[in-house]
Amino acid sequence: MQPLLPLAEAQARLLALAAPLAIEQAPLAEAAGRWAAADVAARRTQPEQDLSAMDGYAIAFADLPGPWRMIGESAAGRPFAGSIGAREAVRIFTGAALPPGADSVLVQEEAARDGDALTLAGEGPPARGRNVRRRGLDFAEGDRLLATGDRITPPRLAVAALAGHATLPVRRRVRVAIAATGDELLAPGAPIEPGRIPETNRLMLRAQLADLPVEILDLGILPDRQDMLAQAFASVDADLLVTTGGASVGDHDLVRPALEQVGAAIDFWKVALRPGKPVMAGTLGSTVVLGLPGNPVSAFVTTLLFVRPLVAHLSGAADPFPRTRSVPLGEPLPANGPRLDYLRAELRQGAAFASTIQDSSMLRTLARATCLIRREPHAPAAGMGDSVQVLDLYAGDS
């Protein structure tokens, strides 16, 4: 028997099966959650000129301690048309442009006004340039705002808009075909029949990809018949075909022979991972194929470790793999076996508590989990308070 493939090697081989997809220009409203396909530089300077950071009065610092004569007003979008001379002041509001000749702003509490006469009030004179946002404080024209491979987050989307962009370079959306296999599966909500169960993996997998730039082609539930599987696989027009179930070695596990029947090349099969050992990867023409286990927990974990990273890679991500972080254990764990293990766990008051039973068919346990504890092969027993690596499942859970 071939030794099981280490996870890191399997992930690297998977990503080597396909290069990032073609580049397109996406309107800003369609670019969120995707990855920049090229560096993005500012097309303008922000702010374009010195602005007031407070409501108050624009003055020349050299004219302190005053008094001043009021000559006008500057508001955001409605700048003062002229310039200020010696001992002149302009009423100014937050975000408004400083008139030429002004270099400082007296806030309202630092000044007293009587008609057009303005005098200094409060304790001591302000510092030169106080309450002023200088030109280019945020960024200057030509500054790199996004690097190739950066995820386009909401703030990055906003800064691109502020920098003068209406579109951003991204990879086209990944076309993902999803199929569940198994004669025992029923559509969710269908009348329950003896020996059959509702199918959950397609629904769960789609939800796991919901924040990624994908177009989903749902192939439905396919029966345990090699000819029908082969027919369905041969007609797929997608960048990625993901199947769940039928990827092991039983008499009814027909996904691999059906793929090979229509010309697929299998790159690897079986990874030193728990849950998720019988994961399979290869190519069918220009389509990458991932065969995931049918057990829902195994399907969920392998989607996190293989499907999502591959979609991110095809989308141009610089760092497509999920990150872990260190937290203390809330209770002891026994020594681990020879496979890399991802344990369902909950984070409570900053500590990780592994679920008591880790059977890969138990979907309710997964539903309660907020993280996965990563246990290296042959990891020794760990005690309460020992540091472990966790993969957070949902933002905000801690």
Coordinates of C-alpha atoms in Angstrom, one line a residue:
M1 CA 0.0 0.0 0.0
Q2 CA 1.2 3.5 -0.8
P3 CA 1.8 5.7 2.3
L4 CA -0.9 8.3 2.9
L5 CA 0.0 11.8 1.5
P6 CA 0.8 14.5 4.1
L7 CA -1.7 17.3 4.0
A8 CA 0.8 20.1 3.0
E9 CA 2.0 18.0 0.1
A10 CA -1.5 17.2 -1.0
Q11 CA -2.5 20.9 -0.9
A12 CA 0.6 21.9 -2.9
R13 CA -0.1 19.2 -5.6
L14 CA -3.7 20.3 -5.8
L15 CA -2.8 23.9 -6.5
A16 CA -0.2 22.9 -9.1
L17 CA -3.0 21.3 -11.1
A18 CA -4.3 24.7 -12.3
A19 CA -3.1 28.3 -12.7
P20 CA -5.1 31.4 -11.7
L21 CA -7.9 32.2 -14.1
A22 CA -8.0 35.0 -16.7
I23 CA -8.0 38.6 -15.6
E24 CA -11.0 40.9 -16.1
Q25 CA -11.9 44.4 -14.9
A26 CA -14.8 44.2 -12.4
P27 CA -16.9 47.2 -11.3
L28 CA -16.3 48.1 -7.7
A29 CA -19.7 46.8 -6.7
E30 CA -18.7 43.4 -8.0
A31 CA -15.1 43.3 -6.7
A32 CA -15.7 42.8 -3.0
G33 CA -14.4 39.5 -1.7
R34 CA -12.2 38.8 -4.7
W35 CA -8.5 39.2 -5.0
A36 CA -6.5 41.9 -6.8
A37 CA -5.0 40.5 -10.0
A38 CA -2.5 43.4 -10.3
D39 CA -1.1 46.1 -8.1
V40 CA -3.5 49.0 -7.7
A41 CA -2.1 52.5 -7.4
A42 CA -3.7 55.8 -6.4
R43 CA -4.8 57.9 -9.3
R44 CA -5.2 61.0 -7.1
T45 CA -3.8 62.5 -3.8
Q46 CA -6.0 62.3 -0.7
P47 CA -6.6 64.9 0.5
E48 CA -5.9 67.0 -2.5
Q49 CA -5.2 70.0 -0.4
D50 CA -4.9 71.0 3.3
L51 CA -8.2 70.5 5.1
S52 CA -9.6 71.5 8.4
A53 CA -9.9 68.7 11.0
M54 CA -12.3 70.7 13.2
D55 CA -14.9 73.4 13.1
G56 CA -13.3 76.7 13.8
Y57 CA -11.4 79.5 12.2
A58 CA -8.6 79.4 9.6
I59 CA -5.7 81.7 10.3
A60 CA -2.1 82.3 9.6
F61 CA -0.1 81.2 12.6
A62 CA 2.2 84.2 12.3
D63 CA -0.8 86.5 13.1
L64 CA -1.1 85.1 16.6
P65 CA -2.3 86.4 19.1
G66 CA -4.6 88.3 16.8
P67 CA -7.1 89.9 16.7
W68 CA -8.5 89.0 13.2
R69 CA -11.1 90.3 10.8
M70 CA -13.6 87.7 9.5
I71 CA -13.7 87.8 5.7
G72 CA -15.7 84.7 4.7
E73 CA -16.5 81.0 5.2
S74 CA -15.1 77.6 3.9
A75 CA -17.3 74.5 4.0
A76 CA -16.7 71.0 2.6
G77 CA -17.4 71.2 -1.1
R78 CA -17.8 75.0 -0.9
P79 CA -14.3 76.5 -0.4
F80 CA -13.6 80.1 0.3
A81 CA -12.9 81.7 -3.1
G82 CA -10.1 84.0 -2.1
S83 CA -7.0 84.0 0.1
I84 CA -6.5 85.4 3.6
G85 CA -4.1 88.4 4.3
A86 CA -2.5 89.6 7.4
R87 CA -4.8 89.4 10.5
E88 CA -7.7 88.0 8.4
A89 CA -9.6 84.8 9.3
V90 CA -12.2 82.6 7.6
R91 CA -14.9 80.6 9.3
I92 CA -14.1 76.9 8.5
F93 CA -15.8 73.6 9.0
T94 CA -14.6 70.0 9.3
G95 CA -13.4 68.7 5.9
A96 CA -13.3 72.1 4.3
A97 CA -10.3 73.4 2.3
L98 CA -7.9 75.8 4.1
P99 CA -7.8 79.1 2.1
P100 CA -4.4 80.1 0.7
G101 CA -2.5 82.0 3.3
A102 CA -3.9 80.0 6.2
D103 CA -1.8 77.3 7.9
S104 CA -3.7 76.7 11.3
V105 CA -7.2 76.3 12.6
L106 CA -8.5 77.8 15.9
V107 CA -11.2 75.6 17.2
Q108 CA -14.4 77.3 18.4
E109 CA -13.4 77.0 22.0
E110 CA -10.1 78.8 21.4
A111 CA -11.7 81.9 19.9
A112 CA -14.3 84.6 20.7
R113 CA -16.3 86.3 17.9
D114 CA -18.1 89.6 17.9
G115 CA -19.5 90.2 14.5
D116 CA -16.5 90.3 12.1
A117 CA -14.1 90.7 15.0
L118 CA -12.3 87.5 16.2
T119 CA -10.0 87.3 19.2
L120 CA -8.0 84.6 20.9
A121 CA -9.7 82.9 23.9
G122 CA -8.7 80.0 26.1
E123 CA -5.4 79.0 27.7
G124 CA -2.3 79.7 25.6
P125 CA -1.8 79.9 21.8
P126 CA -2.3 76.7 19.6
A127 CA 0.6 75.0 17.9
R128 CA 1.4 75.8 14.3
G129 CA -0.5 73.6 11.9
R130 CA -2.9 72.4 14.6
N131 CA -6.2 70.9 13.5
V132 CA -5.1 70.6 9.8
R133 CA -5.1 67.5 7.7
R134 CA -2.2 68.0 5.3
R135 CA -2.3 67.3 1.6
G136 CA -1.5 63.6 1.0
L137 CA -2.1 62.6 4.6
D138 CA -3.9 59.5 3.5
F139 CA -2.1 58.7 0.3
A140 CA -0.4 60.4 -2.7
E141 CA -1.0 59.8 -6.4
G142 CA 1.0 56.8 -7.4
D143 CA 1.1 55.1 -4.0
R144 CA 0.4 51.3 -4.1
L145 CA -2.9 50.7 -2.3
L146 CA -3.4 47.0 -3.1
A147 CA -0.8 44.5 -3.9
T148 CA -1.3 41.6 -6.4
G149 CA -3.1 38.8 -4.5
D150 CA -4.6 41.0 -1.8
R151 CA -8.2 40.2 -0.8
I152 CA -10.5 43.1 -1.7
T153 CA -12.1 43.8 1.7
P154 CA -14.8 46.5 2.2
P155 CA -12.2 49.1 3.4
R156 CA -9.9 48.3 0.4
L157 CA -12.8 48.7 -1.9
A158 CA -13.5 52.1 -0.4
V159 CA -9.9 53.3 -0.6
A160 CA -9.8 52.2 -4.3
A161 CA -12.9 54.3 -4.9
L162 CA -11.4 57.3 -3.1
A163 CA -8.2 56.8 -5.1
G164 CA -10.1 57.3 -8.4
H165 CA -10.9 53.8 -9.5
A166 CA -14.3 52.7 -10.9
T167 CA -13.1 49.1 -11.7
L168 CA -10.5 46.8 -10.3
P169 CA -8.4 44.0 -12.0
V170 CA -9.6 40.6 -10.7
R171 CA -9.7 37.0 -11.9
R172 CA -12.9 35.9 -13.4
R173 CA -15.3 34.0 -11.2
V174 CA -14.6 30.3 -10.6
R175 CA -17.2 27.9 -12.2
V176 CA -17.7 25.2 -9.6
A177 CA -19.8 22.1 -10.4
I178 CA -21.1 20.2 -7.3
A179 CA -22.5 16.7 -7.2
A180 CA -23.5 14.3 -4.4
T181 CA -23.4 10.6 -5.0
G182 CA -25.3 7.8 -3.3
D183 CA -28.5 5.8 -3.7
E184 CA -29.3 6.4 -0.1
L185 CA -29.7 10.2 -0.5
L186 CA -32.9 12.1 -0.7
A187 CA -33.5 15.7 -1.5
P188 CA -33.9 17.9 1.6
G189 CA -37.6 18.0 2.6
A190 CA -38.5 14.9 0.7
P191 CA -40.6 12.2 2.5
I192 CA -38.3 10.0 4.5
E193 CA -38.0 6.4 3.2
P194 CA -36.5 3.4 5.1
G195 CA -32.7 3.2 4.7
R196 CA -32.4 6.6 3.1
I197 CA -31.4 10.0 4.5
P198 CA -31.6 13.7 3.4
E199 CA -28.6 14.9 1.4
T200 CA -26.8 17.7 3.1
N201 CA -23.3 18.1 1.6
R202 CA -24.2 20.1 -1.5
L203 CA -26.1 22.6 0.6
M204 CA -23.3 22.8 3.1
L205 CA -20.6 23.1 0.5
R206 CA -22.4 25.9 -1.3
A207 CA -22.7 27.8 2.0
Q208 CA -19.0 27.3 2.6
L209 CA -18.2 28.9 -0.7
A210 CA -20.8 31.8 -0.4
D211 CA -18.2 34.4 0.4
L212 CA -16.0 33.5 -2.6
P213 CA -16.2 34.6 -6.2
V214 CA -17.8 31.5 -7.6
E215 CA -20.6 30.5 -10.0
I216 CA -22.2 27.2 -8.9
L217 CA -23.5 24.5 -11.2
D218 CA -25.5 22.1 -9.1
L219 CA -25.5 18.6 -10.7
G220 CA -27.9 17.3 -8.0
I221 CA -27.8 13.8 -6.5
L222 CA -26.2 11.1 -8.8
P223 CA -26.9 7.4 -8.3
D224 CA -24.4 4.7 -7.6
R225 CA -24.1 3.7 -11.3
Q226 CA -20.8 4.1 -13.1
D227 CA -22.4 4.7 -16.5
M228 CA -24.6 7.5 -15.1
L229 CA -21.7 9.0 -13.2
A230 CA -19.5 8.9 -16.2
Q231 CA -22.2 10.6 -18.4
A232 CA -22.6 13.4 -15.8
F233 CA -18.9 14.0 -15.4
A234 CA -18.2 14.0 -19.1
S235 CA -20.7 16.8 -19.7
V236 CA -19.4 19.2 -17.0
D237 CA -18.2 22.6 -18.2
A238 CA -16.5 24.0 -15.1
D239 CA -13.2 25.0 -13.7
L240 CA -13.7 22.7 -10.7
L241 CA -15.8 19.6 -10.2
V242 CA -16.5 18.7 -6.6
T243 CA -18.1 15.4 -5.7
T244 CA -19.1 14.1 -2.3
G245 CA -19.4 10.4 -1.5
G246 CA -18.3 7.4 -3.5
A247 CA -14.6 8.2 -3.2
S248 CA -13.5 5.3 -0.9
V249 CA -12.8 1.6 -1.8
G250 CA -16.2 -0.1 -1.4
D251 CA -18.1 -1.9 -4.1
H252 CA -20.4 1.1 -4.5
D253 CA -17.7 3.7 -4.5
L254 CA -17.7 4.4 -8.2
V255 CA -16.5 8.0 -8.5
R256 CA -12.9 7.2 -9.3
P257 CA -13.7 4.5 -12.0
A258 CA -16.3 6.8 -13.5
L259 CA -13.9 9.6 -13.8
E260 CA -11.2 7.4 -15.2
Q261 CA -13.7 6.0 -17.7
V262 CA -14.1 9.5 -19.2
G263 CA -10.4 10.3 -19.3
A264 CA -9.6 11.8 -15.9
A265 CA -6.1 11.7 -14.6
I266 CA -6.0 11.1 -10.8
D267 CA -3.1 12.9 -9.1
F268 CA -3.5 11.7 -5.6
W269 CA -6.0 9.7 -3.5
K270 CA -6.0 9.3 0.3
V271 CA -4.4 11.9 2.6
A272 CA -3.0 11.4 6.1
L273 CA -5.9 13.4 7.5
R274 CA -8.7 12.8 10.0
P275 CA -11.5 13.3 9.1
G276 CA -11.2 13.2 5.4
K277 CA -8.7 10.5 4.5
P278 CA -10.3 9.4 1.2
V279 CA -10.0 12.7 -0.6
M280 CA -9.1 12.5 -4.3
A281 CA -7.8 15.1 -6.8
G282 CA -7.0 15.1 -10.4
T283 CA -8.0 16.7 -13.7
L284 CA -10.6 16.0 -16.4
G285 CA -9.4 18.0 -19.4
S286 CA -9.1 21.5 -18.1
T287 CA -11.3 20.9 -15.1
V288 CA -9.8 20.2 -11.7
V289 CA -11.6 17.3 -9.9
L290 CA -11.9 17.0 -6.2
G291 CA -13.6 13.9 -4.8
L292 CA -14.6 14.5 -1.1
P293 CA -15.8 11.9 1.4
G294 CA -19.5 11.5 1.9
N295 CA -19.6 11.8 5.7
P296 CA -20.7 15.4 6.3
V297 CA -17.9 16.3 8.8
S298 CA -15.3 14.9 6.4
A299 CA -16.9 16.8 3.6
F300 CA -16.9 20.0 5.6
V301 CA -13.2 19.7 6.7
T302 CA -11.9 18.8 3.3
T303 CA -13.8 21.7 1.8
L304 CA -12.0 24.0 4.3
L305 CA -8.6 22.5 3.5
F306 CA -8.9 21.8 -0.3
V307 CA -11.9 23.3 -2.0
R308 CA -11.7 26.8 -0.5
P309 CA -7.9 27.1 -1.0
L310 CA -8.2 25.9 -4.6
V311 CA -11.0 28.5 -5.4
A312 CA -8.8 31.2 -3.8
H313 CA -5.8 30.1 -5.8
L314 CA -7.8 30.1 -9.0
S315 CA -9.0 33.6 -8.0
G316 CA -5.4 34.9 -7.6
A317 CA -5.0 34.8 -3.8
A318 CA -1.5 35.4 -2.6
D319 CA -2.2 33.3 0.5
P320 CA -5.0 30.8 -0.2
F321 CA -4.8 28.6 2.9
P322 CA -6.7 29.0 6.1
R323 CA -4.8 30.3 9.1
T324 CA -4.7 28.9 12.6
R325 CA -3.9 30.7 15.9
S326 CA -2.8 29.6 19.3
V327 CA -5.3 29.3 22.2
P328 CA -5.1 27.4 25.5
L329 CA -6.9 24.0 26.0
G330 CA -9.9 24.0 28.3
E331 CA -9.4 20.4 29.2
P332 CA -6.8 17.6 28.5
L333 CA -6.5 15.8 25.2
P334 CA -5.0 12.3 24.7
A335 CA -2.0 11.6 22.4
N336 CA -2.8 11.7 18.7
G337 CA -2.3 8.9 16.2
P338 CA -0.4 8.9 12.9
R339 CA -2.7 11.2 11.0
L340 CA -3.1 15.0 11.2
D341 CA -6.3 15.5 13.1
Y342 CA -8.9 18.3 13.1
L343 CA -11.1 18.1 16.2
R344 CA -14.4 19.8 16.4
A345 CA -14.3 22.2 19.4
E346 CA -15.9 25.1 21.0
L347 CA -14.2 28.3 22.2
R348 CA -15.4 29.3 25.7
Q349 CA -13.8 32.3 27.5
G350 CA -10.8 32.1 25.2
A351 CA -10.1 28.4 25.7
A352 CA -10.8 25.4 23.3
F353 CA -12.9 22.5 24.4
A354 CA -12.9 19.5 22.1
S355 CA -16.2 17.7 21.5
T356 CA -16.3 14.4 23.4
I357 CA -17.3 12.3 20.4
Q358 CA -15.6 13.0 17.1
D359 CA -17.3 10.5 14.8
S360 CA -17.3 12.0 11.3
S361 CA -21.0 11.2 10.7
M362 CA -22.2 13.4 13.6
L363 CA -23.4 16.6 12.0
R364 CA -24.9 18.0 15.2
T365 CA -21.5 18.1 16.8
L366 CA -20.2 20.0 13.8
A367 CA -23.1 22.4 14.1
R368 CA -22.1 23.3 17.6
A369 CA -18.4 23.7 16.9
T370 CA -16.9 27.2 16.5
C371 CA -13.4 26.0 15.7
L372 CA -11.3 23.0 14.8
I373 CA -8.3 22.0 17.0
R374 CA -5.3 21.0 14.8
R375 CA -3.4 18.0 16.2
E376 CA -0.2 17.1 14.5
P377 CA 0.6 13.4 13.8
H378 CA 1.8 11.6 16.9
A379 CA 1.3 14.7 19.0
P380 CA 1.8 13.9 22.7
A381 CA -1.0 14.2 25.3
A382 CA -1.9 17.8 26.1
G383 CA -3.0 19.2 29.4
M384 CA -5.5 21.9 30.4
G385 CA -3.9 25.3 29.6
D386 CA -1.5 23.9 27.0
S387 CA -1.4 25.9 23.8
V388 CA -3.0 24.3 20.7
Q389 CA -3.6 25.6 17.2
V390 CA -7.2 26.2 16.2
L391 CA -8.8 27.1 12.9
D392 CA -11.7 29.5 13.5
L393 CA -14.9 28.5 11.7
Y394 CA -16.9 31.7 12.1
A395 CA -15.9 35.3 12.5
G396 CA -16.8 36.7 15.9
D397 CA -16.9 33.4 17.7
S398 CA -14.5 33.3 20.6

